[in-house]
PDB file of C-alpha atoms and ligand atoms in Angstrom:
ATOM      1  CA  UNK A  36       9.509 -14.221  19.258  1.00  0.00           C
ATOM      2  CA  UNK A  37      11.334 -14.571  15.923  1.00  0.00           C
ATOM      3  CA  UNK A  38      10.177 -12.777  12.800  1.00  0.00           C
ATOM      4  CA  UNK A  39       9.088 -16.124  11.358  1.00  0.00           C
ATOM      5  CA  UNK A  40       6.947 -16.837  14.427  1.00  0.00           C
ATOM      6  CA  UNK A  41       5.276 -13.408  14.291  1.00  0.00           C
ATOM      7  CA  UNK A  42       4.673 -13.850  10.564  1.00  0.00           C
ATOM      8  CA  UNK A  43       3.064 -17.251  11.170  1.00  0.00           C
ATOM      9  CA  UNK A  44       0.778 -15.668  13.766  1.00  0.00           C
ATOM     10  CA  UNK A  45      -0.259 -12.834  11.434  1.00  0.00           C
ATOM     11  CA  UNK A  46      -0.886 -15.281   8.595  1.00  0.00           C
ATOM     12  CA  UNK A  47      -3.061 -17.396  10.894  1.00  0.00           C
ATOM     13  CA  UNK A  48      -5.067 -14.311  11.890  1.00  0.00           C
ATOM     14  CA  UNK A  49      -5.469 -13.357   8.229  1.00  0.00           C
ATOM     15  CA  UNK A  50      -6.713 -16.863   7.409  1.00  0.00           C
ATOM     16  CA  UNK A  51      -9.151 -16.901  10.341  1.00  0.00           C
ATOM     17  CA  UNK A  52     -10.575 -13.496   9.425  1.00  0.00           C
ATOM     18  CA  UNK A  53     -10.997 -14.570   5.796  1.00  0.00           C
ATOM     19  CA  UNK A  54     -12.579 -17.939   6.547  1.00  0.00           C
ATOM     20  CA  UNK A  55     -14.989 -16.329   9.036  1.00  0.00           C
ATOM     21  CA  UNK A  56     -16.601 -14.426   6.168  1.00  0.00           C
ATOM     22  CA  UNK A  57     -16.273 -17.196   3.581  1.00  0.00           C
ATOM     23  CA  UNK A  58     -13.278 -15.732   1.775  1.00  0.00           C
ATOM     24  CA  UNK A  59     -10.211 -17.558   0.459  1.00  0.00           C
ATOM     25  CA  UNK A  60      -7.160 -16.539   2.574  1.00  0.00           C
ATOM     26  CA  UNK A  61      -4.983 -16.859  -0.543  1.00  0.00           C
ATOM     27  CA  UNK A  62      -6.661 -13.830  -2.102  1.00  0.00           C
ATOM     28  CA  UNK A  63      -5.335 -11.529   0.644  1.00  0.00           C
ATOM     29  CA  UNK A  64      -1.933  -9.958   0.116  1.00  0.00           C
ATOM     30  CA  UNK A  65       0.253  -9.077   3.070  1.00  0.00           C
ATOM     31  CA  UNK A  66       2.482  -6.007   2.767  1.00  0.00           C
ATOM     32  CA  UNK A  67       5.114  -6.179   5.509  1.00  0.00           C
ATOM     33  CA  UNK A  68       5.609  -2.563   6.583  1.00  0.00           C
ATOM     34  CA  UNK A  69       9.322  -2.316   7.261  1.00  0.00           C
ATOM     35  CA  UNK A  70       9.469   1.488   7.573  1.00  0.00           C
ATOM     36  CA  UNK A  71      11.900   2.670  10.273  1.00  0.00           C
ATOM     37  CA  UNK A  72      13.370  -0.828  10.754  1.00  0.00           C
ATOM     38  CA  UNK A  73      16.954  -1.543   9.688  1.00  0.00           C
ATOM     39  CA  UNK A  74      18.018  -3.515   6.622  1.00  0.00           C
ATOM     40  CA  UNK A  75      18.856  -6.567   8.782  1.00  0.00           C
ATOM     41  CA  UNK A  76      15.200  -6.777   9.823  1.00  0.00           C
ATOM     42  CA  UNK A  77      14.112  -6.504   6.199  1.00  0.00           C
ATOM     43  CA  UNK A  78      16.480  -9.368   5.357  1.00  0.00           C
ATOM     44  CA  UNK A  79      14.841 -11.497   8.037  1.00  0.00           C
ATOM     45  CA  UNK A  80      11.440 -10.684   6.552  1.00  0.00           C
ATOM     46  CA  UNK A  81      12.607 -11.705   3.078  1.00  0.00           C
ATOM     47  CA  UNK A  82      14.083 -14.921   4.407  1.00  0.00           C
ATOM     48  CA  UNK A  83      10.776 -15.706   6.126  1.00  0.00           C
ATOM     49  CA  UNK A  84       9.007 -15.369   2.767  1.00  0.00           C
ATOM     50  CA  UNK A  85       7.734 -11.764   2.671  1.00  0.00           C
ATOM     51  CA  UNK A  86       7.996 -10.186  -0.780  1.00  0.00           C
ATOM     52  CA  UNK A  87       5.968  -6.981  -0.557  1.00  0.00           C
ATOM     53  CA  UNK A  88       7.690  -4.464   1.720  1.00  0.00           C
ATOM     54  CA  UNK A  89       6.102  -1.195   2.787  1.00  0.00           C
ATOM     55  CA  UNK A  90       8.128   2.006   3.137  1.00  0.00           C
ATOM     56  CA  UNK A  91       6.955   5.544   3.759  1.00  0.00           C
ATOM     57  CA  UNK A  92      10.046   7.742   3.339  1.00  0.00           C
ATOM     58  CA  UNK A  93      11.835   8.206   0.028  1.00  0.00           C
ATOM     59  CA  UNK A  94      15.327   8.314   1.523  1.00  0.00           C
ATOM     60  CA  UNK A  95      14.783   5.107   3.443  1.00  0.00           C
ATOM     61  CA  UNK A  96      13.367   3.401   0.355  1.00  0.00           C
ATOM     62  CA  UNK A  97      16.471   4.320  -1.640  1.00  0.00           C
ATOM     63  CA  UNK A  98      18.861   3.111   1.054  1.00  0.00           C
ATOM     64  CA  UNK A  99      17.103  -0.228   1.544  1.00  0.00           C
ATOM     65  CA  UNK A 100      16.468  -0.876  -2.151  1.00  0.00           C
ATOM     66  CA  UNK A 101      20.148  -0.283  -2.915  1.00  0.00           C
ATOM     67  CA  UNK A 102      21.302  -2.444  -0.002  1.00  0.00           C
ATOM     68  CA  UNK A 103      19.069  -5.325  -1.105  1.00  0.00           C
ATOM     69  CA  UNK A 104      19.327  -4.943  -4.883  1.00  0.00           C
ATOM     70  CA  UNK A 105      21.249  -8.204  -5.273  1.00  0.00           C
ATOM     71  CA  UNK A 106      18.575 -10.296  -3.505  1.00  0.00           C
ATOM     72  CA  UNK A 107      16.923 -13.015  -5.541  1.00  0.00           C
ATOM     73  CA  UNK A 108      13.999 -12.714  -5.838  1.00  0.00           C
ATOM     74  CA  UNK A 109      14.286  -8.960  -5.556  1.00  0.00           C
ATOM     75  CA  UNK A 110      11.944  -7.377  -2.964  1.00  0.00           C
ATOM     76  CA  UNK A 111       8.796  -5.688  -4.226  1.00  0.00           C
ATOM     77  CA  UNK A 112       8.855  -2.184  -2.716  1.00  0.00           C
ATOM     78  CA  UNK A 113       5.496  -0.662  -1.874  1.00  0.00           C
ATOM     79  CA  UNK A 114       5.481   3.049  -1.052  1.00  0.00           C
ATOM     80  CA  UNK A 115       2.705   3.884   1.413  1.00  0.00           C
ATOM     81  CA  UNK A 116       3.555   7.332   2.822  1.00  0.00           C
ATOM     82  CA  UNK A 117       2.743  10.875   1.732  1.00  0.00           C
ATOM     83  CA  UNK A 118       5.038  11.772  -1.166  1.00  0.00           C
ATOM     84  CA  UNK A 119       6.220  15.233  -2.177  1.00  0.00           C
ATOM     85  CA  UNK A 120       6.473  15.653  -5.928  1.00  0.00           C
ATOM     86  CA  UNK A 121      10.176  16.517  -5.641  1.00  0.00           C
ATOM     87  CA  UNK A 122      10.771  12.963  -4.300  1.00  0.00           C
ATOM     88  CA  UNK A 123       8.987  11.319  -7.229  1.00  0.00           C
ATOM     89  CA  UNK A 124      12.337  10.408  -8.770  1.00  0.00           C
ATOM     90  CA  UNK A 125      13.275   8.058  -5.912  1.00  0.00           C
ATOM     91  CA  UNK A 126       9.953   6.262  -6.044  1.00  0.00           C
ATOM     92  CA  UNK A 127      10.072   6.055  -9.841  1.00  0.00           C
ATOM     93  CA  UNK A 128      13.483   4.456  -9.675  1.00  0.00           C
ATOM     94  CA  UNK A 129      12.956   1.924  -6.894  1.00  0.00           C
ATOM     95  CA  UNK A 130       9.293   1.314  -6.027  1.00  0.00           C
ATOM     96  CA  UNK A 131       7.030  -1.228  -7.701  1.00  0.00           C
ATOM     97  CA  UNK A 132       3.860   0.210  -6.271  1.00  0.00           C
ATOM     98  CA  UNK A 133       2.663   3.481  -4.728  1.00  0.00           C
ATOM     99  CA  UNK A 134      -0.452   3.331  -2.552  1.00  0.00           C
ATOM    100  CA  UNK A 135      -0.595   7.016  -1.631  1.00  0.00           C
ATOM    101  CA  UNK A 136      -1.477   8.649  -4.956  1.00  0.00           C
ATOM    102  CA  UNK A 137      -3.571  11.641  -3.864  1.00  0.00           C
ATOM    103  CA  UNK A 138      -3.234  14.333  -6.542  1.00  0.00           C
ATOM    104  CA  UNK A 139      -2.749  14.656 -10.269  1.00  0.00           C
ATOM    105  CA  UNK A 140       0.428  16.761  -9.871  1.00  0.00           C
ATOM    106  CA  UNK A 141       2.091  13.764  -8.253  1.00  0.00           C
ATOM    107  CA  UNK A 142       0.993  11.553 -11.155  1.00  0.00           C
ATOM    108  CA  UNK A 143       2.529  14.089 -13.564  1.00  0.00           C
ATOM    109  CA  UNK A 144       5.840  14.098 -11.672  1.00  0.00           C
ATOM    110  CA  UNK A 145       5.950  10.298 -11.495  1.00  0.00           C
ATOM    111  CA  UNK A 146       5.143   9.952 -15.195  1.00  0.00           C
ATOM    112  CA  UNK A 147       8.126  12.163 -16.112  1.00  0.00           C
ATOM    113  CA  UNK A 148      10.511  10.323 -13.799  1.00  0.00           C
ATOM    114  CA  UNK A 149       9.289   6.873 -14.861  1.00  0.00           C
ATOM    115  CA  UNK A 150       9.719   7.801 -18.509  1.00  0.00           C
ATOM    116  CA  UNK A 151      13.330   8.767 -17.805  1.00  0.00           C
ATOM    117  CA  UNK A 152      14.131   5.348 -16.308  1.00  0.00           C
ATOM    118  CA  UNK A 153      11.785   3.370 -18.593  1.00  0.00           C
ATOM    119  CA  UNK A 154       9.734   1.849 -15.768  1.00  0.00           C
ATOM    120  CA  UNK A 155       6.058   1.537 -14.871  1.00  0.00           C
ATOM    121  CA  UNK A 156       4.444   1.782 -11.442  1.00  0.00           C
ATOM    122  CA  UNK A 157       1.305   0.209  -9.970  1.00  0.00           C
ATOM    123  CA  UNK A 158      -0.676   2.832  -8.081  1.00  0.00           C
ATOM    124  CA  UNK A 159      -3.595   2.913  -5.667  1.00  0.00           C
ATOM    125  CA  UNK A 160      -5.592   6.084  -5.146  1.00  0.00           C
ATOM    126  CA  UNK A 161      -5.559   7.014  -1.464  1.00  0.00           C
ATOM    127  CA  UNK A 162      -8.992   7.923  -0.122  1.00  0.00           C
ATOM    128  CA  UNK A 163      -9.557   9.859   3.094  1.00  0.00           C
ATOM    129  CA  UNK A 164     -12.486   7.881   4.485  1.00  0.00           C
ATOM    130  CA  UNK A 165     -12.079   9.138   8.054  1.00  0.00           C
ATOM    131  CA  UNK A 166     -12.506  12.811   7.186  1.00  0.00           C
ATOM    132  CA  UNK A 167      -9.646  13.698   9.562  1.00  0.00           C
ATOM    133  CA  UNK A 168      -7.943  16.896   8.415  1.00  0.00           C
ATOM    134  CA  UNK A 169      -4.454  15.494   9.047  1.00  0.00           C
ATOM    135  CA  UNK A 170      -4.958  12.477   6.756  1.00  0.00           C
ATOM    136  CA  UNK A 171      -3.867  12.447   3.142  1.00  0.00           C
ATOM    137  CA  UNK A 172      -6.088  11.209   0.383  1.00  0.00           C
ATOM    138  CA  UNK A 173      -8.947  12.512  -1.690  1.00  0.00           C
ATOM    139  CA  UNK A 174     -12.529  12.658  -0.453  1.00  0.00           C
ATOM    140  CA  UNK A 175     -14.494   9.542  -1.465  1.00  0.00           C
ATOM    141  CA  UNK A 176     -16.489  11.605  -3.963  1.00  0.00           C
ATOM    142  CA  UNK A 177     -13.292  12.683  -5.764  1.00  0.00           C
ATOM    143  CA  UNK A 178     -11.648   9.282  -6.166  1.00  0.00           C
ATOM    144  CA  UNK A 179     -13.187   8.359  -9.528  1.00  0.00           C
ATOM    145  CA  UNK A 180     -12.174  11.689 -11.073  1.00  0.00           C
ATOM    146  CA  UNK A 181      -8.600  11.296  -9.825  1.00  0.00           C
ATOM    147  CA  UNK A 182      -8.411   7.705 -11.111  1.00  0.00           C
ATOM    148  CA  UNK A 183      -9.593   8.961 -14.501  1.00  0.00           C
ATOM    149  CA  UNK A 184      -6.894  11.655 -14.561  1.00  0.00           C
ATOM    150  CA  UNK A 185      -4.196   9.191 -13.487  1.00  0.00           C
ATOM    151  CA  UNK A 186      -5.248   6.713 -16.173  1.00  0.00           C
ATOM    152  CA  UNK A 187      -4.107   9.213 -18.785  1.00  0.00           C
ATOM    153  CA  UNK A 188      -0.496   8.576 -17.612  1.00  0.00           C
ATOM    154  CA  UNK A 189       0.806   5.546 -19.484  1.00  0.00           C
ATOM    155  CA  UNK A 190       3.572   4.786 -16.968  1.00  0.00           C
ATOM    156  CA  UNK A 191       1.060   4.453 -14.111  1.00  0.00           C
ATOM    157  CA  UNK A 192      -1.281   1.489 -13.719  1.00  0.00           C
ATOM    158  CA  UNK A 193      -4.228   2.137 -11.422  1.00  0.00           C
ATOM    159  CA  UNK A 194      -4.987  -1.038  -9.472  1.00  0.00           C
ATOM    160  CA  UNK A 195      -7.491   0.126  -6.891  1.00  0.00           C
ATOM    161  CA  UNK A 196      -7.830   2.112  -3.683  1.00  0.00           C
ATOM    162  CA  UNK A 197      -6.158   2.530  -0.293  1.00  0.00           C
ATOM    163  CA  UNK A 198      -7.321   4.002   2.997  1.00  0.00           C
ATOM    164  CA  UNK A 199      -6.306   4.400   6.636  1.00  0.00           C
ATOM    165  CA  UNK A 200      -9.140   4.186   9.188  1.00  0.00           C
ATOM    166  CA  UNK A 201      -9.749   6.857  11.833  1.00  0.00           C
ATOM    167  CA  UNK A 202      -6.897   6.954  14.341  1.00  0.00           C
ATOM    168  CA  UNK A 203      -8.048   5.307  17.573  1.00  0.00           C
ATOM    169  CA  UNK A 204     -11.564   4.772  16.248  1.00  0.00           C
ATOM    170  CA  UNK A 205     -13.813   2.105  17.799  1.00  0.00           C
ATOM    171  CA  UNK A 206     -14.946  -0.922  15.811  1.00  0.00           C
ATOM    172  CA  UNK A 207     -18.014   0.800  14.352  1.00  0.00           C
ATOM    173  CA  UNK A 208     -15.992   3.792  13.166  1.00  0.00           C
ATOM    174  CA  UNK A 209     -13.238   1.590  11.742  1.00  0.00           C
ATOM    175  CA  UNK A 210     -15.790  -0.488   9.833  1.00  0.00           C
ATOM    176  CA  UNK A 211     -17.444   2.695   8.570  1.00  0.00           C
ATOM    177  CA  UNK A 212     -14.128   3.756   6.991  1.00  0.00           C
ATOM    178  CA  UNK A 213     -13.546   0.372   5.378  1.00  0.00           C
ATOM    179  CA  UNK A 214     -17.106   0.244   4.036  1.00  0.00           C
ATOM    180  CA  UNK A 215     -16.687   3.718   2.582  1.00  0.00           C
ATOM    181  CA  UNK A 216     -13.637   2.482   0.653  1.00  0.00           C
ATOM    182  CA  UNK A 217     -15.512  -0.594  -0.605  1.00  0.00           C
ATOM    183  CA  UNK A 218     -18.393   1.636  -1.746  1.00  0.00           C
ATOM    184  CA  UNK A 219     -15.948   3.948  -3.505  1.00  0.00           C
ATOM    185  CA  UNK A 220     -14.574   0.944  -5.358  1.00  0.00           C
ATOM    186  CA  UNK A 221     -18.074   0.081  -6.558  1.00  0.00           C
ATOM    187  CA  UNK A 222     -18.312   3.568  -8.038  1.00  0.00           C
ATOM    188  CA  UNK A 223     -14.901   3.120  -9.638  1.00  0.00           C
ATOM    189  CA  UNK A 224     -16.041  -0.181 -11.136  1.00  0.00           C
ATOM    190  CA  UNK A 225     -19.237   1.381 -12.458  1.00  0.00           C
ATOM    191  CA  UNK A 226     -17.208   4.155 -14.103  1.00  0.00           C
ATOM    192  CA  UNK A 227     -15.431   1.433 -16.180  1.00  0.00           C
ATOM    193  CA  UNK A 228     -12.478   3.682 -17.032  1.00  0.00           C
ATOM    194  CA  UNK A 229     -10.178   2.350 -19.760  1.00  0.00           C
ATOM    195  CA  UNK A 230      -6.929   1.019 -18.279  1.00  0.00           C
ATOM    196  CA  UNK A 231      -8.147   1.255 -14.675  1.00  0.00           C
ATOM    197  CA  UNK A 232      -8.268  -1.943 -12.659  1.00  0.00           C
ATOM    198  CA  UNK A 233     -10.382  -1.483  -9.539  1.00  0.00           C
ATOM    199  CA  UNK A 234      -9.603  -4.808  -7.887  1.00  0.00           C
ATOM    200  CA  UNK A 235      -7.396  -3.715  -4.998  1.00  0.00           C
ATOM    201  CA  UNK A 236      -8.743  -2.582  -1.634  1.00  0.00           C
ATOM    202  CA  UNK A 237      -5.727  -1.859   0.564  1.00  0.00           C
ATOM    203  CA  UNK A 238      -6.992  -1.369   4.101  1.00  0.00           C
ATOM    204  CA  UNK A 239      -6.146  -2.654   7.561  1.00  0.00           C
ATOM    205  CA  UNK A 240      -3.000  -2.304   9.695  1.00  0.00           C
ATOM    206  CA  UNK A 241      -1.785  -4.160  12.819  1.00  0.00           C
ATOM    207  CA  UNK A 242      -4.665  -2.938  14.982  1.00  0.00           C
ATOM    208  CA  UNK A 243      -7.510  -3.515  12.550  1.00  0.00           C
ATOM    209  CA  UNK A 244      -6.595  -5.905   9.724  1.00  0.00           C
ATOM    210  CA  UNK A 245      -9.125  -8.615  10.730  1.00  0.00           C
ATOM    211  CA  UNK A 246     -11.934  -6.029  10.467  1.00  0.00           C
ATOM    212  CA  UNK A 247     -10.593  -4.860   7.115  1.00  0.00           C
ATOM    213  CA  UNK A 248     -10.638  -8.432   5.807  1.00  0.00           C
ATOM    214  CA  UNK A 249     -14.229  -8.819   7.013  1.00  0.00           C
ATOM    215  CA  UNK A 250     -15.058  -5.695   4.973  1.00  0.00           C
ATOM    216  CA  UNK A 251     -13.339  -6.945   1.822  1.00  0.00           C
ATOM    217  CA  UNK A 252      -9.657  -5.947   2.014  1.00  0.00           C
ATOM    218  CA  UNK A 253      -7.509  -7.563  -0.680  1.00  0.00           C
ATOM    219  CA  UNK A 254      -4.290  -6.118   0.793  1.00  0.00           C
ATOM    220  CA  UNK A 255      -3.401  -5.513   4.436  1.00  0.00           C
ATOM    221  CA  UNK A 256      -0.391  -3.432   5.520  1.00  0.00           C
ATOM    222  CA  UNK A 257       1.114  -4.763   8.718  1.00  0.00           C
ATOM    223  CA  UNK A 258       4.138  -3.277  10.484  1.00  0.00           C
ATOM    224  CA  UNK A 259       4.095  -3.438  14.289  1.00  0.00           C
ATOM    225  CA  UNK A 260       2.645  -6.959  14.530  1.00  0.00           C
ATOM    226  CA  UNK A 261       5.530  -8.263  12.385  1.00  0.00           C
ATOM    227  CA  UNK A 262       8.543  -6.084  13.227  1.00  0.00           C
ATOM    228  CA  UNK A 263       7.685  -4.793  16.695  1.00  0.00           C
ATOM    229  CA  UNK A 264       7.175  -1.260  17.994  1.00  0.00           C
ATOM    230  CA  UNK A 265       8.725   1.616  16.089  1.00  0.00           C
TER     231      UNK A 265
HETATM  232  C1  PLP B  53       2.931   2.606   9.221  1.00  0.00           C
HETATM  233  C2  PLP B  53       1.822   2.268   8.309  1.00  0.00           C
HETATM  234  C3  PLP B  53       1.214   0.994   8.338  1.00  0.00           C
HETATM  235  C4  PLP B  53       1.568  -0.078   9.334  1.00  0.00           C
HETATM  236  O1  PLP B  53       1.069   0.262  10.595  1.00  0.00           O
HETATM  237  P1  PLP B  53       1.179  -0.748  11.845  1.00  0.00           P
HETATM  238  O2  PLP B  53       0.182  -0.206  12.796  1.00  0.00           O
HETATM  239  O3  PLP B  53       2.581  -0.670  12.345  1.00  0.00           O
HETATM  240  O4  PLP B  53       0.826  -2.100  11.372  1.00  0.00           O
HETATM  241  C5  PLP B  53       0.225   0.746   7.405  1.00  0.00           C
HETATM  242  N1  PLP B  53      -0.159   1.670   6.494  1.00  0.00           N
HETATM  243  C6  PLP B  53       0.397   2.892   6.439  1.00  0.00           C
HETATM  244  C7  PLP B  53      -0.066   3.847   5.406  1.00  0.00           C
HETATM  245  C8  PLP B  53       1.397   3.230   7.343  1.00  0.00           C
HETATM  246  O5  PLP B  53       1.938   4.459   7.275  1.00  0.00           O
END
């Protein structure tokens, strides 16, 4: 199957999941997760109409962003992986959005690096809704406090929340994670923090994006179903 054919299939599944719960498919953003796939595959994705591209390693982001810098329109790079503060410079220089903001030290490092290159960055606070020790993200009860601390950084624009459901969880467990993120967003909304936009709920990957849409996802991050197995 061509990339375009796989993309059409994913878009159809997004639309079906949205319509099934009375949502407008147009309000759901697709991030095509190109991590670990070569630049030629990213080019195919861009040609098929993908704009938001997900990467999870700083070095790979730099290489791809530089290789595709002359594209028009330029790709919108979305960083979704755990980020060490000493790699903040790469993300500050090339990414448009970071969905894995999980500590204030990282916000501090990004602020400094963004200042140096005169850029701003959209960020989502990553929430560990599964409770798995190996997952990044703050506990649901800490998300509002982190969003408040991040909002004090004028180069960072908080847009909402991101989560990854329990690895290999059944449908009930997966839904529980997504609901926990939606509930956390309600608390973020109620906090009404100046400069914090709580609209985005980034949740759902190849295996579970229809469930995420049923639970209110505004962004889904799909890799395998578009690019193939890594
Ligand atoms: C790799 C990754 C994805 C995409 O996963 P697939 O199962 O390949 O669709 C989504 N979100 C995050 C945070 C990832 O690291």
